[in-house]
Coordinates of C-alpha atoms in Angstrom, one line a residue:
X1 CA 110.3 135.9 81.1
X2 CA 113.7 135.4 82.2
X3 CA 115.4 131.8 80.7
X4 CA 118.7 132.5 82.6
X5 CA 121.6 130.5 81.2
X6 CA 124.0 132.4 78.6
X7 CA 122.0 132.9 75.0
X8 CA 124.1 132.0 71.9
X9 CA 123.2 131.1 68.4
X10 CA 123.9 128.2 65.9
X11 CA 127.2 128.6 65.2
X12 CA 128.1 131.7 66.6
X13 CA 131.0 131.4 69.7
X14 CA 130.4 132.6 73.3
X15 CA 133.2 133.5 75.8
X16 CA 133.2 130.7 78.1
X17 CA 133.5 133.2 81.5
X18 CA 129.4 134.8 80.3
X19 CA 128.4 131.2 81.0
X20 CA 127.5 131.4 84.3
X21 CA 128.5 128.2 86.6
X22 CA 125.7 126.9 89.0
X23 CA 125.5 125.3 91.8
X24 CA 124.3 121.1 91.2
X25 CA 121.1 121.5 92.7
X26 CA 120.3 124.8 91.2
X27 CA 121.6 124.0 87.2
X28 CA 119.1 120.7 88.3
X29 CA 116.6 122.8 88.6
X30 CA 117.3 125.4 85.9
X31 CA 117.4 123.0 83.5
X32 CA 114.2 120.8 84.6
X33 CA 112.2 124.3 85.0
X34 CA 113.1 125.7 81.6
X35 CA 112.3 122.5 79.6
X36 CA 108.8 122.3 81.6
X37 CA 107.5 126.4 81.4
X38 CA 109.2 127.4 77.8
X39 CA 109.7 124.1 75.8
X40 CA 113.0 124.2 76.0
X41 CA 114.4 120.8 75.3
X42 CA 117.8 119.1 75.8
X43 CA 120.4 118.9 72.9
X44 CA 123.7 118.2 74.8
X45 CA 125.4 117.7 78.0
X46 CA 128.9 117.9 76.7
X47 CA 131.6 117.9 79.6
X48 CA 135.3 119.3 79.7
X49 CA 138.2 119.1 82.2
X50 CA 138.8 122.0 84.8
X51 CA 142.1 123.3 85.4
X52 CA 141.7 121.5 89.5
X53 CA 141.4 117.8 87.8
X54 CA 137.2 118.3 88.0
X55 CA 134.7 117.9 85.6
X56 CA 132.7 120.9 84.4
X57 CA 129.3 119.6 82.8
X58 CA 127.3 122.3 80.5
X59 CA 123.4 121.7 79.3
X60 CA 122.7 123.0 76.2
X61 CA 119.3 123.6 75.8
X62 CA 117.1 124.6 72.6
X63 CA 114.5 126.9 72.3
X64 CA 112.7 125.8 68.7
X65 CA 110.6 129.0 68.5
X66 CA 112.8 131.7 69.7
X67 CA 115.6 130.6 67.0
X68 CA 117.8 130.6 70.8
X69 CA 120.1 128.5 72.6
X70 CA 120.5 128.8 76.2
X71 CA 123.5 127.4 78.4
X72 CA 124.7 127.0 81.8
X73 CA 127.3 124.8 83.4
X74 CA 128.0 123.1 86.7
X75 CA 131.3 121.5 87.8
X76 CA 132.1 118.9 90.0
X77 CA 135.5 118.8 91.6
X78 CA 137.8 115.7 91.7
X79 CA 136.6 113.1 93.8
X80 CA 133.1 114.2 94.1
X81 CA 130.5 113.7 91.6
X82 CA 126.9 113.1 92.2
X83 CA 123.8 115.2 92.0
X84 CA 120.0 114.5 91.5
X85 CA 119.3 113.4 88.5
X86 CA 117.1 114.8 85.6
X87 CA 115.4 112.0 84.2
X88 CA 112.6 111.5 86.3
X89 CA 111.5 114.9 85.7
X90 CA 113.0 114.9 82.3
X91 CA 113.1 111.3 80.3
X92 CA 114.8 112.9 77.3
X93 CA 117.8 113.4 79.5
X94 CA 118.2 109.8 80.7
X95 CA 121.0 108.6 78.0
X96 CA 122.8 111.7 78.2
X97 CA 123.4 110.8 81.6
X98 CA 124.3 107.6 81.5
X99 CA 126.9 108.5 79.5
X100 CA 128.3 111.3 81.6
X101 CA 128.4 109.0 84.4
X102 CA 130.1 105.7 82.1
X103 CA 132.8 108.2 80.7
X104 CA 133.2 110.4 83.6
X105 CA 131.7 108.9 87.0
X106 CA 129.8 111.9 87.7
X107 CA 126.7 110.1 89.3
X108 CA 123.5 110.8 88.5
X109 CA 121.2 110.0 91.7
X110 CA 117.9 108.7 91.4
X111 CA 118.1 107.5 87.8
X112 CA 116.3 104.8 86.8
X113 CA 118.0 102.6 83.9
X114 CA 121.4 104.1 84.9
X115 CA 122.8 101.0 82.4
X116 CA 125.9 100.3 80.2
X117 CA 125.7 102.7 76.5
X118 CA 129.3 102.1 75.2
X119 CA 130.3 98.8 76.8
X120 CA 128.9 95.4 76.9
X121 CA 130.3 93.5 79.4
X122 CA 127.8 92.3 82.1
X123 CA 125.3 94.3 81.0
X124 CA 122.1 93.7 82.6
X125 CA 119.4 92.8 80.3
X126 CA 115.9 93.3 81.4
X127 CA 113.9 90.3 81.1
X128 CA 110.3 89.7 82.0
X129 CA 108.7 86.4 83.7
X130 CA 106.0 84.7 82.5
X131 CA 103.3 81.1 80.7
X132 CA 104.9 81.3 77.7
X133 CA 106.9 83.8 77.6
X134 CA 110.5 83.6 75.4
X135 CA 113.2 86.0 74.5
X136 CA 114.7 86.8 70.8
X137 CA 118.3 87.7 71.0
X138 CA 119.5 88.9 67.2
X139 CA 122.9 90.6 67.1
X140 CA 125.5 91.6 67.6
X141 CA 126.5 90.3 64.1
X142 CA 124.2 90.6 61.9
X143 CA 123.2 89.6 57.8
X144 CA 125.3 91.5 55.7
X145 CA 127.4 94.4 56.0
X146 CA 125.4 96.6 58.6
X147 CA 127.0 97.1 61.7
X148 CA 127.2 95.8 65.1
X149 CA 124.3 96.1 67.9
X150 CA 122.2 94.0 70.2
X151 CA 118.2 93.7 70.1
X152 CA 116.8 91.3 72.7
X153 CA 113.1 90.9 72.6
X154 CA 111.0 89.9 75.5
X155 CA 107.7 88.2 73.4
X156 CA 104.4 86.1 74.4
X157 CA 103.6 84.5 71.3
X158 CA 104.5 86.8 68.4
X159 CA 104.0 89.9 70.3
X160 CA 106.6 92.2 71.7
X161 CA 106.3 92.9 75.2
X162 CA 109.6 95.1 75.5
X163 CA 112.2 95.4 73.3
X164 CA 115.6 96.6 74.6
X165 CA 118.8 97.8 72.3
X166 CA 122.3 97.3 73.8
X167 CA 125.0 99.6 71.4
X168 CA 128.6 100.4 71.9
X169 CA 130.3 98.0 69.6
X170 CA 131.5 100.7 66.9
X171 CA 133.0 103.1 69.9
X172 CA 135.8 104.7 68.9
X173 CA 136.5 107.6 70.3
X174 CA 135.8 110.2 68.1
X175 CA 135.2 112.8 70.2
X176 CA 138.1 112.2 71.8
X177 CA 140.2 112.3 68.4
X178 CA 138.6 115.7 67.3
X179 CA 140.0 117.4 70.7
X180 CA 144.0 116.0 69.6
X181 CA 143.7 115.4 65.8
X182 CA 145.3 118.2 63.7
X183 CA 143.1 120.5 61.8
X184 CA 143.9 118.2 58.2
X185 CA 143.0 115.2 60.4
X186 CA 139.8 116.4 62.5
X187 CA 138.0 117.0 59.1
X188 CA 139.0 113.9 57.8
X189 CA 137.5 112.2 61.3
X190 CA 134.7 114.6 61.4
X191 CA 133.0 113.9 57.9
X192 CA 133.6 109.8 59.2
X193 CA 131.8 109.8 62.2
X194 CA 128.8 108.5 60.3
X195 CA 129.7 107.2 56.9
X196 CA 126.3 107.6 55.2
X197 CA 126.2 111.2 56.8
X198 CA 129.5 112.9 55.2
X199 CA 128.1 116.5 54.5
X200 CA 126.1 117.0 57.1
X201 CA 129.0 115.7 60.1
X202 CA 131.6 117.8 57.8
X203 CA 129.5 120.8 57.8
X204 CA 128.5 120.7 61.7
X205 CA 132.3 120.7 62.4
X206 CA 133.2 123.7 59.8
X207 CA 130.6 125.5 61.1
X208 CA 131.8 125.1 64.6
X209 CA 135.7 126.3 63.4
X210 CA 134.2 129.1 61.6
X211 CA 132.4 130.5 64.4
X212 CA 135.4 130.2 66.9
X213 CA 137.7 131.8 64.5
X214 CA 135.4 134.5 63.6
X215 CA 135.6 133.7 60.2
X216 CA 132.3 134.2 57.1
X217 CA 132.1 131.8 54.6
X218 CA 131.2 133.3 51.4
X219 CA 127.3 132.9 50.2
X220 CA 127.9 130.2 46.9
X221 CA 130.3 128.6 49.3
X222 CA 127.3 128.1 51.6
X223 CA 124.8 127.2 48.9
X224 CA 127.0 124.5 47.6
X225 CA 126.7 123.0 50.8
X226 CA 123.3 123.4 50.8
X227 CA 123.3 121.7 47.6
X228 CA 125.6 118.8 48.8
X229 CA 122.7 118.2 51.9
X230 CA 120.1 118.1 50.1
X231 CA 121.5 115.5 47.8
X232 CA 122.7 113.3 50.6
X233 CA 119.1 113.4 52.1
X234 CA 117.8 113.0 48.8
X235 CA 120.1 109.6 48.5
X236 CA 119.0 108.0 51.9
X237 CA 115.5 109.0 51.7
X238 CA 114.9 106.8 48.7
X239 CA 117.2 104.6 49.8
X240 CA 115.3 103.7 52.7
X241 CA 112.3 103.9 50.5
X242 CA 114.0 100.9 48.9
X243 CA 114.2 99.4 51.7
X244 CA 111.4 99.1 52.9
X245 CA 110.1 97.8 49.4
X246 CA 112.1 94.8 49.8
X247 CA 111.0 94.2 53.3
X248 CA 107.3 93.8 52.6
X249 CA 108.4 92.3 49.2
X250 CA 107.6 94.8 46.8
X251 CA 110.7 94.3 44.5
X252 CA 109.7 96.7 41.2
X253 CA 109.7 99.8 44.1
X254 CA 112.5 98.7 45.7
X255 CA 114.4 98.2 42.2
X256 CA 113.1 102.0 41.2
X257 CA 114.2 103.6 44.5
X258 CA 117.6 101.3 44.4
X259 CA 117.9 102.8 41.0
X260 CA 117.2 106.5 42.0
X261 CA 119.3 106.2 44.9
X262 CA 122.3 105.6 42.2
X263 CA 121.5 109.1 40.6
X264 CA 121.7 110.9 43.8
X265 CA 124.9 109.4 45.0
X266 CA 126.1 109.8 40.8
X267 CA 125.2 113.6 41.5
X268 CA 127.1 113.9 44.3
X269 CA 129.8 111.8 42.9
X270 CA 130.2 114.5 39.9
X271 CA 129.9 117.8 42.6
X272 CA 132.3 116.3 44.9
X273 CA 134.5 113.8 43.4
X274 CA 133.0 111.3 46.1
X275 CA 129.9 109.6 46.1
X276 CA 129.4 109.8 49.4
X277 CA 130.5 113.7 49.8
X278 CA 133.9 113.6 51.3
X279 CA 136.3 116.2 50.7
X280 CA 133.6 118.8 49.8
X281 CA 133.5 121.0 52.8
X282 CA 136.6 122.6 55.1
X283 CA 136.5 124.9 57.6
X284 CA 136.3 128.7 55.1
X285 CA 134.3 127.1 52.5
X286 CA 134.5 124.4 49.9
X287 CA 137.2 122.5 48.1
X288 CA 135.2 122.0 44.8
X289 CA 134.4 124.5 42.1
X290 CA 131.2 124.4 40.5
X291 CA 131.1 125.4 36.7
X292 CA 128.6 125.8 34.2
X293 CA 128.4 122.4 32.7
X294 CA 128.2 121.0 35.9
X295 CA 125.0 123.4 36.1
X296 CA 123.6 122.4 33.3
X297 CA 124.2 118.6 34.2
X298 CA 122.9 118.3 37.7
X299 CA 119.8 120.9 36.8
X300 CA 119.1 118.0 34.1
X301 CA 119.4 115.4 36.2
X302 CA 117.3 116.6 39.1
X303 CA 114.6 117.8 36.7
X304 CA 114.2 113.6 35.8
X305 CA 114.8 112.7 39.4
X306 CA 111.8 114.8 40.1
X307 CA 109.9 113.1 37.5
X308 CA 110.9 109.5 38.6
X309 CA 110.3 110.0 42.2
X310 CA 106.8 111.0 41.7
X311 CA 105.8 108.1 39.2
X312 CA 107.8 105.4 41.6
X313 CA 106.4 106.9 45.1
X314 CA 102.9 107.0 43.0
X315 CA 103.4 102.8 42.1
X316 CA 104.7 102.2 45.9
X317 CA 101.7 104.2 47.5
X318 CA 99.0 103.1 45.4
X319 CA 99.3 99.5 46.2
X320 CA 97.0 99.0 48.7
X321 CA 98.2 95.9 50.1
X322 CA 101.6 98.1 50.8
X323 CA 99.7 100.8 52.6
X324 CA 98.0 98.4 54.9
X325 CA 101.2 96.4 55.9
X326 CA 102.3 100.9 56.5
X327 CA 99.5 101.8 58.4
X328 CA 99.5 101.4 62.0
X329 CA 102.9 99.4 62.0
X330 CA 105.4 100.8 64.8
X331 CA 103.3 103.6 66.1
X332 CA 105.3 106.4 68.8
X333 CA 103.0 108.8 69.5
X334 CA 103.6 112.2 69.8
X335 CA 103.8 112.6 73.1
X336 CA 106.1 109.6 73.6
X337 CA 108.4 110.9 71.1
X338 CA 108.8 114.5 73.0
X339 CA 109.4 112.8 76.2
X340 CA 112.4 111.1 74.3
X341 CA 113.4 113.6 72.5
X342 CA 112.8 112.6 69.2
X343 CA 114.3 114.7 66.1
X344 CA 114.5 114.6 62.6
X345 CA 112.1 112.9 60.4
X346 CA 110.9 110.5 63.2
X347 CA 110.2 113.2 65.3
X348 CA 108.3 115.2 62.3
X349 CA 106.1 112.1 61.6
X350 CA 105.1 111.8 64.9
X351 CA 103.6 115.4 64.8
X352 CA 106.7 117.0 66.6
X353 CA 108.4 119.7 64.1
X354 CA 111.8 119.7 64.7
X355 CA 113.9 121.0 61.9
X356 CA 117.2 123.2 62.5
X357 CA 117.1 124.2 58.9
X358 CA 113.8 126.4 60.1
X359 CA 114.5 126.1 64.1
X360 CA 118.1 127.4 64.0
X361 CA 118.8 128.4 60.2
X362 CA 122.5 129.0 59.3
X363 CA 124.2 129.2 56.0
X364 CA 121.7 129.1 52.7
X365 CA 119.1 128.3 54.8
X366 CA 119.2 131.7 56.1
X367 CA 117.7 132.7 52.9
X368 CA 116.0 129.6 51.7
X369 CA 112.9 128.9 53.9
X370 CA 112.0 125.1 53.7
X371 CA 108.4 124.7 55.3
X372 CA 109.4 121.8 57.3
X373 CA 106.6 118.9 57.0
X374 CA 105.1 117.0 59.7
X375 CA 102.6 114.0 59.7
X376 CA 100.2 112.9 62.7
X377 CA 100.1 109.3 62.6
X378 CA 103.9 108.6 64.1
X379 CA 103.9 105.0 62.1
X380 CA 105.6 103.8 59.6
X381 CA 103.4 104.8 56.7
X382 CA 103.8 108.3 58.4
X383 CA 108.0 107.8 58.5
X384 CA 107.9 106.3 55.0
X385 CA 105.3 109.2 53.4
X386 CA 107.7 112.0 55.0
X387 CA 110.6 110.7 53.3
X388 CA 109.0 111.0 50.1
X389 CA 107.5 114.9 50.6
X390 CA 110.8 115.7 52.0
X391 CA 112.7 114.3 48.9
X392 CA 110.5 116.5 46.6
X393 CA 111.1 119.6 48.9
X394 CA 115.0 118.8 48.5
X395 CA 114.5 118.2 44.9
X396 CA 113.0 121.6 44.5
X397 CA 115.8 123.3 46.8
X398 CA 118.4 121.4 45.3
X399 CA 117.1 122.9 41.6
X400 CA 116.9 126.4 43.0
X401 CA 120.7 126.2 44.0
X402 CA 121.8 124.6 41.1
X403 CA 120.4 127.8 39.4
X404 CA 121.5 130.5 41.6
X405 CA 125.4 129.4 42.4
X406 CA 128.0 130.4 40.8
X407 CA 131.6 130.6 40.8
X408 CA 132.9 129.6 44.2
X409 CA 135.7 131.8 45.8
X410 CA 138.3 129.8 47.6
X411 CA 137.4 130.4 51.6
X412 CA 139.6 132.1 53.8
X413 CA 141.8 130.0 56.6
X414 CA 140.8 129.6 59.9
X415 CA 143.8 129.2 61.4
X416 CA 143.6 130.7 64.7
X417 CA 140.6 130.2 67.2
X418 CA 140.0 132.4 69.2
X419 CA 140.3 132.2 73.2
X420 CA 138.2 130.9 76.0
X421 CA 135.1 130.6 74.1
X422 CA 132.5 127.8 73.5
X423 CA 130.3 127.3 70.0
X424 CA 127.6 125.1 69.8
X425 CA 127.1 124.2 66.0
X426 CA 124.0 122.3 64.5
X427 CA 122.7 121.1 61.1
X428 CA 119.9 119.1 59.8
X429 CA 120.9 116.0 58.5
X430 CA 119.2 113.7 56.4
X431 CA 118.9 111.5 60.0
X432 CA 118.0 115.1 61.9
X433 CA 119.8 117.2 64.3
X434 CA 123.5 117.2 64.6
X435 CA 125.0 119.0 67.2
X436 CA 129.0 119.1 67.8
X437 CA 130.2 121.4 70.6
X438 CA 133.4 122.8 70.8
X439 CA 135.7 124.8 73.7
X440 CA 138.7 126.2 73.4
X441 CA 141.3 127.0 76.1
X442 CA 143.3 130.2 77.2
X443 CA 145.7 129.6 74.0
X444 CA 143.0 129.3 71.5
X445 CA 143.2 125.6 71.4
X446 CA 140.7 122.9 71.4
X447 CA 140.1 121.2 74.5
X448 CA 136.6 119.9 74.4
X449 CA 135.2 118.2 71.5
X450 CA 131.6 117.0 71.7
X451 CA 128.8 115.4 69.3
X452 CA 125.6 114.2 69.1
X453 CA 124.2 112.5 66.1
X454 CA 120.3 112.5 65.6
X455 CA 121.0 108.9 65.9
X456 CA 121.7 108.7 70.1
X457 CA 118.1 110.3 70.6
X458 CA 116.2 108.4 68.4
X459 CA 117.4 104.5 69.2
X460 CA 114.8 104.3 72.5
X461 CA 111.7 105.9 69.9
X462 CA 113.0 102.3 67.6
X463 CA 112.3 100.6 71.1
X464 CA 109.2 101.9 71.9
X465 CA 108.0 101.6 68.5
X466 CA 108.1 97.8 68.5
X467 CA 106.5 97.6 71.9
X468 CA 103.2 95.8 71.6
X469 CA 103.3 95.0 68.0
X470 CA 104.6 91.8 66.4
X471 CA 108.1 90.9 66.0
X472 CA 108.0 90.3 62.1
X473 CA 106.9 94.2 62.2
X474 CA 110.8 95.2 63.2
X475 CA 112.4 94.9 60.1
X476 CA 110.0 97.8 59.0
X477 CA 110.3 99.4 62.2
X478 CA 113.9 99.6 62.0
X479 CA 114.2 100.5 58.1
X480 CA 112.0 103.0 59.1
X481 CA 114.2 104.7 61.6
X482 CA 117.2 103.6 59.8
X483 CA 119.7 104.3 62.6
X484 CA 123.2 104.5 63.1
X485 CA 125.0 102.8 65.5
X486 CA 128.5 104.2 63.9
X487 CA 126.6 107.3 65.1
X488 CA 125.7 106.2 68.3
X489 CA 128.7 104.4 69.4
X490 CA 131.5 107.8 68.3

């Protein structure tokens, strides 16, 4: 079967002039066709300037069980900018092309919720009519120190009739920023973009520099990054485990898990000098050596980790009042979640396996098969009882890198990209799939800078989930997705 487009792998750089440029109509249709006869799916639609003041739009499109990527590109010229849009035909696509069309007016014709993503103002709530019907506004401030974002409810009673997310408050440019920071600077901006997702962000955007300047990271280098992932998934797994604890008011669980949490970030803490990660990974390699006590420590400390995670998911998971406020709460099933385009652990507890670490391996994880896990009931027992099997496959990974790495080689530069060429770079967050694009201009410099965080697809499967159910079910909704809006908003 021919898939057309240009094929390219994770990480690896294309020469811009193989992707071939299609007429609107016909990249429409390539792109609509592909997703609906070889489950292809949608993982960006980054844009970039033309040298004629235009806009040139590529799809990149994933093919899970080929290990493939596929892209092809259309460009619109300055001053005209509309074509048919994909969503009807493909819903996953509908918030990549709003935002095309906020940031670039290139108009998407036909679409049907062409609203708002990054702004606010006058933004046009939808609101349904109705004996006794009343609307819940919560946000943009919120409890706390979360961040900004907008959820108005439409309810009869206590039910939710539709729910409806309004983002944008955290925009700040980011991708813009990557495209004119200097190299020292676009790490520093890379690893921020979501501050609870430091490795995985750094790693997406070293990954993408590597492959444009040609350059191969050595093997421990890539293991200890491995390591690093792991350990941040590890930290926000239980910590949402916590979380959702306290929301149904199971404080010795949410203590335990609060508690665990602490290790994880500790362990990071002692590998990176950061508990959060930063300042581990740079385009080449890593900027931390890892040395025999620190072995012994972390290979110590996971070993009890293991041990506590089972005994405190055991207490949480045994009660059976907890199970039952789980079970059938927030339910997207698994065909709603493919038609948004679910990834990551929302998309793998809806029955969707979606994994880059298998799909698109790169780095240790060429070596290191993880059987990704998936669950059938898409609730939040099913979101909650992932996090936990996942944690003891990291735990287990985490252990067999602690064992295996040894001394790290400082990486080599990657100081000159290479020409006309166009890397798409993805990693498996703790959240799911991140994706940063990256093209370079006739000189080798960066002039496109694009990046989706797992967040941006999964903030309408949080909608969906709460539709129907009761509104005291969305704190466990939402702890359940955990989202970003940092994320979101760039």
């Amino acid at each position: 079967m021919n898939l057309g487009g240009c094929s390219a792998r994770n990480g690896v750089a294309v020469v811009t002039t193989a992707i071939p440029q299609l007429a609107p109509e016909a990249w429409r249709l390539w792109i609509v066709t592909t997703c609906q006869t070889a489950r292809a799916r949608l993982l960006a639609l980054p844009t970039a300037a033309t040298a004629e003041g235009g806009r040139c739009v590529y799809a990149i499109l994933g093919l899970d069980t080929r290990n493939e990527l596929r892209i092809a590109a259309t460009t619109f010229p300055a001053g005209h900018a509309a074509y048919p849009a994909l969503t009807p035909d493909l819903p996953e696509a509908q918030l990549f092309e709003r935002v095309v069309y906020e940031q670039h007016g290139i108009f998407p014709e036909g679409h049907p919720w062409l609203k708002p993503v990054r702004t606010q103002r006058d933004y046009p709530f939808f609101a349904v009519e109705g004996d006794a019907v009343h609307e819940v506004a919560v946000g943009p401030v919120h409890a706390g120190i979360i961040e900004p974002g907008h959820f108005r409810f439409q309810c009869h009673g206590e039910q939710v009739l539709h729910l409806e997310i309004a983002l944008g408050y955290q925009h700040r440019g980011a991708s813009a920023l990557l495209r004119v920071a200097t190299p020292a600077r676009r790490a520093v901006v890379a690893e921020s973009l979501a501050g609870d997702t430091v490795i995985g962000h750094s790693w997406a955007y070293a990954q993408a520099i590597e492959g444009l300047a040609g350059v191969a990271v050595a093997h421990h280098a890539q293991q200890l990054r491995a390591l690093a992932l792991e350990l941040e998934r590890l930290a926000n797994h239980v910590g949402d485990l916590g979380a959702l604890a306290a929301d149904i008011g199971y404080l010795p669980a949410a203590a335990y898990f609060g508690r665990l949490r602490g290790e994880f970030l500790n362990l990071l803490m002692e590998l990176t000098g950061n508990r959060y990660g930063r300042s581990l990974v740079y385009p080449g390699g890593v900027c931390h050596a890892f040395t025999a006590a620190l072995r012994a420590r972390c290979g110590t400390k996971l070993a009890e980790a293991e041990r506590d995670l089972k005994a405190i998911a055991d207490l949480f998971f045994a009660e059976s009042t907890v199970v039952t406020r789980l079970e059938q709460t927030g339910v997207v099933a698994k065909k709603v979640a493919r038609q948004l385009g679910l990834v990551g652990p929302a998309a793998r507890a809806s029955n969707l396996l979606r994994d880059v670490r298998t799909d698109y391996p790169s780095g240790a994880y060429r070596f290191h098969y993880i059987p990704p896990v998936r669950l059938a009931s898409g609730d939040v027992y099913a979101r909650a009882l992932l996090r936990v099997l996942e944690a003891q496959q990291a735990l287990t990974f985490a252990a067999e890198q602690c064992r295996i790495v040894h001394r790290v080689e400082p990486g080599a530069p990657c100081e000159s990209l290479a020409a006309d060429r166009l890397v798409v770079s993805l990693i498996e967050g703790w959240r799911g799939e991140i994706v940063h694009v990256v093209r370079t201009d006739a000189y080798g410099a960066i002039d496109a800078y694009d990046v989706v965080d797992p967040s941006f697809h999964n903030w309408m499967g949080l909608a969906w989930a709460c539709r129907g159910g009761q509104i005291s079910d969305f704190p466990l909704c939402n702890k359940s997705f955990n989202l970003s809006y940092a994320g979101h908003d760039l």
